[in-house]
mmCIF file of C-alpha atoms in Angstrom:
data_model
loop_
_atom_site.group_PDB
_atom_site.id
_atom_site.type_symbol
_atom_site.label_atom_id
_atom_site.label_comp_id
_atom_site.label_asym_id
_atom_site.label_seq_id
_atom_site.Cartn_x
_atom_site.Cartn_y
_atom_site.Cartn_z
ATOM 1 C CA MET A 1 104.244 161.172 199.228
ATOM 2 C CA THR A 2 106.345 158.180 200.242
ATOM 3 C CA PRO A 3 109.882 157.540 199.322
ATOM 4 C CA VAL A 4 108.654 154.415 197.306
ATOM 5 C CA ALA A 5 106.123 156.535 195.467
ATOM 6 C CA ARG A 6 108.707 159.257 195.377
ATOM 7 C CA THR A 7 111.166 156.668 193.570
ATOM 8 C CA VAL A 8 108.982 155.260 191.411
ATOM 9 C CA GLY A 9 107.589 158.524 189.646
ATOM 10 C CA ARG A 10 111.266 159.429 189.106
ATOM 11 C CA LEU A 11 111.631 156.308 187.705
ATOM 12 C CA ALA A 12 108.857 156.477 185.373
ATOM 13 C CA GLY A 13 109.941 159.768 184.167
ATOM 14 C CA ALA A 14 113.236 159.085 182.986
ATOM 15 C CA LEU A 15 112.036 156.664 181.126
ATOM 16 C CA HIS A 16 109.419 158.678 179.540
ATOM 17 C CA ARG A 17 112.484 161.254 178.763
ATOM 18 C CA HIS A 18 114.774 158.273 177.276
ATOM 19 C CA PRO A 19 112.407 155.679 174.980
ATOM 20 C CA ARG A 20 116.069 154.379 173.854
ATOM 21 C CA LEU A 21 116.518 153.217 177.623
ATOM 22 C CA ARG A 22 112.727 152.144 178.171
ATOM 23 C CA LEU A 23 113.292 149.969 174.614
ATOM 24 C CA THR A 24 116.323 148.544 175.836
ATOM 25 C CA LEU A 25 114.671 147.323 179.429
ATOM 26 C CA LEU A 26 111.700 145.743 177.562
ATOM 27 C CA LEU A 27 114.051 143.863 174.919
ATOM 28 C CA THR A 28 116.373 142.545 177.489
ATOM 29 C CA ALA A 29 114.960 139.784 178.755
ATOM 30 C CA PRO A 30 113.453 138.214 175.659
ATOM 31 C CA LEU A 31 116.963 138.665 173.893
ATOM 32 C CA LEU A 32 118.450 137.113 177.075
ATOM 33 C CA TRP A 33 116.114 134.335 177.109
ATOM 34 C CA LEU A 34 116.609 133.716 172.936
ATOM 35 C CA ALA A 35 120.586 134.157 173.053
ATOM 36 C CA VAL A 36 121.154 131.812 176.448
ATOM 37 C CA LEU A 37 118.259 128.766 175.214
ATOM 38 C CA TYR A 38 117.597 129.144 171.594
ATOM 39 C CA LEU A 39 120.835 130.106 170.154
ATOM 40 C CA GLY A 40 122.931 128.334 173.190
ATOM 41 C CA SER A 41 121.726 125.158 172.494
ATOM 42 C CA LEU A 42 122.474 125.683 168.847
ATOM 43 C CA THR A 43 125.867 126.307 169.907
ATOM 44 C CA VAL A 44 125.898 122.842 172.116
ATOM 45 C CA LEU A 45 124.639 121.385 169.143
ATOM 46 C CA PHE A 46 126.828 122.194 166.748
ATOM 47 C CA VAL A 47 130.093 121.409 169.327
ATOM 48 C CA SER A 48 128.862 118.209 170.532
ATOM 49 C CA ALA A 49 128.681 117.197 166.542
ATOM 50 C CA PHE A 50 132.383 117.507 166.719
ATOM 51 C CA TRP A 51 132.958 114.544 169.291
ATOM 52 C CA THR A 52 133.040 111.031 169.327
ATOM 53 C CA THR A 53 131.158 108.165 171.135
ATOM 54 C CA ASP A 54 133.129 105.025 172.198
ATOM 55 C CA SER A 55 132.373 102.109 170.620
ATOM 56 C CA PHE A 56 132.729 99.881 173.392
ATOM 57 C CA THR A 57 130.434 101.916 175.936
ATOM 58 C CA SER A 58 128.591 103.919 173.484
ATOM 59 C CA GLN A 59 130.140 106.918 176.248
ATOM 60 C CA VAL A 60 130.561 110.379 174.463
ATOM 61 C CA VAL A 61 134.306 111.073 174.422
ATOM 62 C CA LYS A 62 135.211 115.124 174.214
ATOM 63 C CA VAL A 63 137.973 114.573 171.120
ATOM 64 C CA TRP A 64 137.627 117.198 168.506
ATOM 65 C CA SER A 65 136.798 115.227 165.702
ATOM 66 C CA THR A 66 135.466 115.452 161.809
ATOM 67 C CA ASP A 67 134.645 111.845 161.464
ATOM 68 C CA ASN A 68 130.832 112.253 162.210
ATOM 69 C CA PHE A 69 130.915 114.906 159.492
ATOM 70 C CA HIS A 70 132.583 112.984 156.759
ATOM 71 C CA ALA A 71 130.309 110.155 157.425
ATOM 72 C CA LEU A 72 127.732 112.177 156.958
ATOM 73 C CA LEU A 73 128.948 113.117 153.638
ATOM 74 C CA THR A 74 130.350 109.828 152.255
ATOM 75 C CA THR A 75 127.756 107.489 153.504
ATOM 76 C CA PRO A 76 125.142 106.823 150.898
ATOM 77 C CA VAL A 77 122.220 106.167 153.630
ATOM 78 C CA TYR A 78 122.505 109.444 154.820
ATOM 79 C CA ARG A 79 122.648 111.096 151.758
ATOM 80 C CA GLN A 80 119.730 109.164 149.990
ATOM 81 C CA VAL A 81 117.960 110.284 153.264
ATOM 82 C CA VAL A 82 118.639 114.138 153.490
ATOM 83 C CA VAL A 83 117.800 114.073 149.867
ATOM 84 C CA ARG A 84 114.697 112.443 150.520
ATOM 85 C CA SER A 85 114.015 114.832 153.725
ATOM 86 C CA VAL A 86 114.109 117.549 151.436
ATOM 87 C CA ALA A 87 112.293 116.523 148.741
ATOM 88 C CA VAL A 88 109.110 115.877 151.292
ATOM 89 C CA ALA A 89 109.261 119.018 153.063
ATOM 90 C CA LEU A 90 109.551 120.641 148.897
ATOM 91 C CA ALA A 91 106.432 118.260 147.996
ATOM 92 C CA VAL A 92 104.051 119.351 151.037
ATOM 93 C CA THR A 93 105.421 122.978 150.459
ATOM 94 C CA ALA A 94 104.065 122.380 146.742
ATOM 95 C CA LEU A 95 101.223 120.225 147.440
ATOM 96 C CA CYS A 96 99.787 122.989 150.163
ATOM 97 C CA ALA A 97 100.044 125.918 147.722
ATOM 98 C CA VAL A 98 98.410 124.329 145.233
ATOM 99 C CA ILE A 99 95.084 123.315 147.487
ATOM 100 C CA ALA A 100 95.435 126.654 149.727
ATOM 101 C CA PHE A 101 95.693 129.187 146.959
ATOM 102 C CA PRO A 102 92.047 128.390 145.210
ATOM 103 C CA LEU A 103 90.375 128.010 148.852
ATOM 104 C CA ALA A 104 92.312 131.238 149.774
ATOM 105 C CA PHE A 105 90.770 133.052 147.056
ATOM 106 C CA TYR A 106 87.407 131.629 147.394
ATOM 107 C CA THR A 107 87.735 132.928 150.987
ATOM 108 C CA ALA A 108 88.922 136.303 150.620
ATOM 109 C CA ARG A 109 87.368 136.787 147.564
ATOM 110 C CA VAL A 110 84.307 135.035 146.425
ATOM 111 C CA ALA A 111 82.616 134.291 149.882
ATOM 112 C CA LYS A 112 80.182 136.839 151.055
ATOM 113 C CA PRO A 113 81.664 138.989 153.455
ATOM 114 C CA ARG A 114 79.737 138.360 156.543
ATOM 115 C CA TRP A 115 80.841 134.257 155.959
ATOM 116 C CA ARG A 116 84.717 135.360 154.942
ATOM 117 C CA PRO A 117 85.624 135.502 158.902
ATOM 118 C CA LEU A 118 83.336 131.883 159.756
ATOM 119 C CA LEU A 119 85.460 130.167 156.949
ATOM 120 C CA VAL A 120 89.140 131.399 157.924
ATOM 121 C CA VAL A 121 87.766 130.207 161.605
ATOM 122 C CA ALA A 122 87.070 126.928 160.120
ATOM 123 C CA ILE A 123 90.373 126.568 158.570
ATOM 124 C CA LEU A 124 92.413 127.005 161.553
ATOM 125 C CA THR A 125 90.227 125.280 163.550
ATOM 126 C CA PRO A 126 92.383 121.700 162.617
ATOM 127 C CA LEU A 127 95.272 123.973 164.520
ATOM 128 C CA TRP A 128 93.310 123.305 167.973
ATOM 129 C CA ALA A 129 93.259 119.504 167.725
ATOM 130 C CA SER A 130 96.196 117.513 169.044
ATOM 131 C CA TYR A 131 98.958 116.894 166.967
ATOM 132 C CA LEU A 132 98.897 112.881 167.595
ATOM 133 C CA VAL A 133 94.976 112.985 167.229
ATOM 134 C CA LYS A 134 95.167 114.068 163.762
ATOM 135 C CA VAL A 135 98.406 111.539 162.604
ATOM 136 C CA TYR A 136 96.121 108.581 164.485
ATOM 137 C CA ALA A 137 92.942 109.990 162.351
ATOM 138 C CA TRP A 138 95.150 109.711 159.483
ATOM 139 C CA ARG A 139 96.553 106.122 160.353
ATOM 140 C CA LEU A 140 92.945 105.204 160.392
ATOM 141 C CA ILE A 141 92.205 106.850 156.924
ATOM 142 C CA LEU A 142 95.284 104.983 155.352
ATOM 143 C CA SER A 143 95.146 101.840 157.001
ATOM 144 C CA GLU A 144 94.238 98.581 155.032
ATOM 145 C CA GLY A 145 89.977 98.503 154.926
ATOM 146 C CA GLY A 146 89.779 102.206 155.985
ATOM 147 C CA LEU A 147 88.079 104.970 154.354
ATOM 148 C CA ALA A 148 90.488 105.526 151.812
ATOM 149 C CA ASP A 149 90.242 101.746 150.888
ATOM 150 C CA TRP A 150 86.400 102.844 151.074
ATOM 151 C CA MET A 151 86.121 105.180 148.948
ATOM 152 C CA LEU A 152 88.430 104.511 146.153
ATOM 153 C CA GLY A 153 87.585 100.488 146.142
ATOM 154 C CA PRO A 154 84.368 101.341 143.411
ATOM 155 C CA PHE A 155 87.406 102.768 141.302
ATOM 156 C CA GLY A 156 89.442 99.629 141.275
ATOM 157 C CA THR A 157 91.742 100.656 143.666
ATOM 158 C CA GLY A 158 92.746 101.324 147.207
ATOM 159 C CA GLY A 159 94.304 103.685 149.432
ATOM 160 C CA PRO A 160 98.126 104.849 149.207
ATOM 161 C CA GLY A 161 98.504 102.530 153.036
ATOM 162 C CA PHE A 162 101.652 103.571 154.741
ATOM 163 C CA GLY A 163 104.883 104.638 153.305
ATOM 164 C CA LEU A 164 105.994 108.389 151.739
ATOM 165 C CA PRO A 165 102.819 108.966 150.317
ATOM 166 C CA ALA A 166 100.939 108.660 153.230
ATOM 167 C CA THR A 167 103.713 110.993 154.919
ATOM 168 C CA VAL A 168 103.581 113.871 152.082
ATOM 169 C CA LEU A 169 99.660 113.200 152.509
ATOM 170 C CA THR A 170 99.505 113.868 156.227
ATOM 171 C CA LEU A 171 102.103 116.361 156.454
ATOM 172 C CA THR A 172 100.331 118.469 153.539
ATOM 173 C CA TYR A 173 96.915 118.125 155.849
ATOM 174 C CA LEU A 174 98.742 118.892 159.114
ATOM 175 C CA TRP A 175 100.561 122.235 157.607
ATOM 176 C CA LEU A 176 97.745 123.524 155.246
ATOM 177 C CA PRO A 177 96.468 126.063 157.465
ATOM 178 C CA TYR A 178 100.072 127.814 157.702
ATOM 179 C CA MET A 179 99.562 128.204 153.432
ATOM 180 C CA VAL A 180 96.138 129.104 153.783
ATOM 181 C CA LEU A 181 96.574 131.851 156.242
ATOM 182 C CA PRO A 182 99.196 134.519 154.567
ATOM 183 C CA ILE A 183 98.034 133.845 150.816
ATOM 184 C CA HIS A 184 93.911 134.941 152.043
ATOM 185 C CA THR A 185 95.626 137.867 153.823
ATOM 186 C CA ALA A 186 97.245 138.920 150.418
ATOM 187 C CA LEU A 187 94.219 138.111 148.655
ATOM 188 C CA ALA A 188 92.324 140.455 150.679
ATOM 189 C CA GLN A 189 94.174 143.178 150.646
ATOM 190 C CA LEU A 190 94.769 142.977 146.687
ATOM 191 C CA PRO A 191 92.886 146.074 145.524
ATOM 192 C CA SER A 192 89.864 145.044 143.395
ATOM 193 C CA GLY A 193 90.187 147.918 140.888
ATOM 194 C CA LEU A 194 93.687 146.426 139.609
ATOM 195 C CA LEU A 195 91.576 143.273 138.581
ATOM 196 C CA ASP A 196 88.471 145.431 137.308
ATOM 197 C CA ALA A 197 91.535 147.148 134.991
ATOM 198 C CA SER A 198 92.805 144.168 133.997
ATOM 199 C CA ALA A 199 89.378 142.884 132.569
ATOM 200 C CA ASP A 200 88.941 146.178 130.914
ATOM 201 C CA LEU A 201 91.819 146.030 128.875
ATOM 202 C CA GLY A 202 90.881 142.695 127.663
ATOM 203 C CA ALA A 203 92.637 140.250 129.725
ATOM 204 C CA ARG A 204 91.321 136.746 130.210
ATOM 205 C CA SER A 205 91.072 135.076 133.619
ATOM 206 C CA TRP A 206 94.365 133.326 133.015
ATOM 207 C CA ARG A 207 96.323 136.122 131.918
ATOM 208 C CA THR A 208 95.281 138.242 135.043
ATOM 209 C CA PHE A 209 95.787 135.816 137.479
ATOM 210 C CA ARG A 210 99.217 135.368 135.893
ATOM 211 C CA SER A 211 100.148 139.330 135.458
ATOM 212 C CA VAL A 212 98.632 140.928 138.081
ATOM 213 C CA VAL A 213 97.645 138.699 140.982
ATOM 214 C CA LEU A 214 100.297 135.815 140.964
ATOM 215 C CA PRO A 215 103.252 138.600 141.136
ATOM 216 C CA LEU A 216 101.409 140.419 144.006
ATOM 217 C CA VAL A 217 100.353 137.635 146.095
ATOM 218 C CA LEU A 218 103.695 135.392 145.513
ATOM 219 C CA PRO A 219 105.623 136.766 148.632
ATOM 220 C CA SER A 220 102.894 135.525 150.377
ATOM 221 C CA VAL A 221 102.866 132.366 149.052
ATOM 222 C CA ALA A 222 107.055 132.251 150.059
ATOM 223 C CA ALA A 223 106.081 133.444 153.368
ATOM 224 C CA GLY A 224 103.584 130.230 153.754
ATOM 225 C CA SER A 225 106.118 128.232 152.930
ATOM 226 C CA ILE A 226 108.586 128.760 155.249
ATOM 227 C CA PHE A 227 106.194 127.368 157.515
ATOM 228 C CA THR A 228 105.341 124.246 155.685
ATOM 229 C CA PHE A 229 108.841 123.669 154.538
ATOM 230 C CA SER A 230 110.434 123.574 157.748
ATOM 231 C CA LEU A 231 107.653 121.791 159.782
ATOM 232 C CA SER A 232 108.192 119.316 157.429
ATOM 233 C CA LEU A 233 111.964 119.031 157.463
ATOM 234 C CA GLY A 234 111.832 118.708 161.259
ATOM 235 C CA ASP A 235 109.053 116.337 161.349
ATOM 236 C CA TYR A 236 109.476 112.988 162.346
ATOM 237 C CA ILE A 237 106.737 111.611 164.479
ATOM 238 C CA THR A 238 104.012 111.936 161.602
ATOM 239 C CA VAL A 239 106.751 109.248 159.507
ATOM 240 C CA GLN A 240 106.679 106.674 162.337
ATOM 241 C CA ILE A 241 103.286 106.448 162.525
ATOM 242 C CA VAL A 242 102.210 106.589 158.731
ATOM 243 C CA GLY A 243 105.719 106.242 156.772
ATOM 244 C CA GLY A 244 105.922 102.391 157.407
ATOM 245 C CA LYS A 245 109.389 101.821 156.702
ATOM 246 C CA THR A 246 110.263 105.310 155.322
ATOM 247 C CA GLN A 247 113.229 106.954 157.436
ATOM 248 C CA LEU A 248 113.469 110.771 157.380
ATOM 249 C CA ILE A 249 116.494 112.943 158.699
ATOM 250 C CA GLY A 250 114.352 113.745 161.732
ATOM 251 C CA ASN A 251 114.012 109.762 162.880
ATOM 252 C CA LEU A 252 117.541 109.033 162.202
ATOM 253 C CA VAL A 253 118.590 111.832 165.099
ATOM 254 C CA TYR A 254 115.561 110.138 167.125
ATOM 255 C CA ALA A 255 117.303 107.111 166.592
ATOM 256 C CA ASN A 256 121.290 107.785 167.062
ATOM 257 C CA ILE A 257 120.339 109.924 170.282
ATOM 258 C CA GLU A 258 120.535 107.387 172.336
ATOM 259 C CA LEU A 259 123.484 105.340 170.984
ATOM 260 C CA ASN A 260 125.464 108.234 169.080
ATOM 261 C CA LEU A 261 124.882 111.391 170.597
ATOM 262 C CA PRO A 262 127.613 112.899 168.144
ATOM 263 C CA MET A 263 126.489 111.560 165.258
ATOM 264 C CA ALA A 264 122.770 112.875 166.221
ATOM 265 C CA ALA A 265 123.712 116.427 166.511
ATOM 266 C CA ALA A 266 125.883 116.022 163.127
ATOM 267 C CA LEU A 267 122.623 114.653 161.617
ATOM 268 C CA GLY A 268 120.441 117.452 163.553
ATOM 269 C CA THR A 269 122.813 120.824 161.801
ATOM 270 C CA VAL A 270 121.347 119.216 158.256
ATOM 271 C CA PRO A 271 117.922 120.856 158.989
ATOM 272 C CA VAL A 272 119.621 123.904 160.157
ATOM 273 C CA VAL A 273 121.621 124.653 157.572
ATOM 274 C CA VAL A 274 118.933 123.463 154.930
ATOM 275 C CA ILE A 275 116.491 126.094 156.474
ATOM 276 C CA VAL A 276 119.027 128.572 156.891
ATOM 277 C CA LEU A 277 119.585 128.310 152.719
ATOM 278 C CA TYR A 278 115.742 128.452 152.380
ATOM 279 C CA LEU A 279 115.227 131.468 153.874
ATOM 280 C CA LEU A 280 117.895 133.152 152.024
ATOM 281 C CA VAL A 281 115.969 132.077 149.338
ATOM 282 C CA MET A 282 112.937 133.382 150.202
ATOM 283 C CA ARG A 283 114.493 136.614 151.359
ATOM 284 C CA ARG A 284 114.843 137.727 148.177
ATOM 285 C CA THR A 285 111.218 137.056 147.280
ATOM 286 C CA GLY A 286 110.203 139.258 150.274
ATOM 287 C CA ALA A 287 108.791 136.581 151.547
ATOM 288 C CA LEU A 288 110.138 137.842 155.099
ATOM 289 C CA SER A 289 108.138 141.476 155.043
ATOM 290 C CA SER A 290 105.043 139.393 154.488
ATOM 291 C CA LEU A 291 105.324 136.876 157.809
#
């Protein structure tokens, strides 16, 4: 046996005898990646939010100041945009839950078993398409004289056009699969005996749904809402394409990157704080264990 082979054998034996060492070596690289690139970038973002910008040259001045956060809290337009962004994220999450639940119930409990994998694939298929292609497709649908106007014309109305409703509708379409999948999984794992027992005890469909199905599936709904809420809160491309004059927090961050980087960093901390608070709330529902 060559010296290299003996060294490799001894190293493999040492790793086999010390599982904690093996686990440490496996996790070191991804943890360093997380700490340096992800947490490090968030730290730089937060620190740069306390810098200022020279009003004449637009150059960043690395002087400690809380002016950006003061402006963020006291300027009405910033407060309105933050509230609007959170409201849009909540509206998208609520719509996704309302649409996803019956869809997931059909794919998990009603459809024939041989069709269920194909239906799940069909639901996930839009995720394989380009993000921009899907958003521009909705721009064509919602534009004047588009498909929405053509379908709603016989009813004496038209499509919503471009604006806040179009933004909510498009984001709902984009992130709906992220809500359907965890609900489908929870419903597929729901024991049929519980539904039969509820029916045998005289409970009607609505009572069975409210007292049996919903409490067991609610953590999965909360888990899906983490994706839909966070993705909607941080989105800025969709609102630029179909939002008309609507402004969300992502648009303000993008608009200030070139002119006022510290202010853009201060605005960028808002989604981070909101999502952390949302995660803390969802943690109490057991959503994190359902991911």
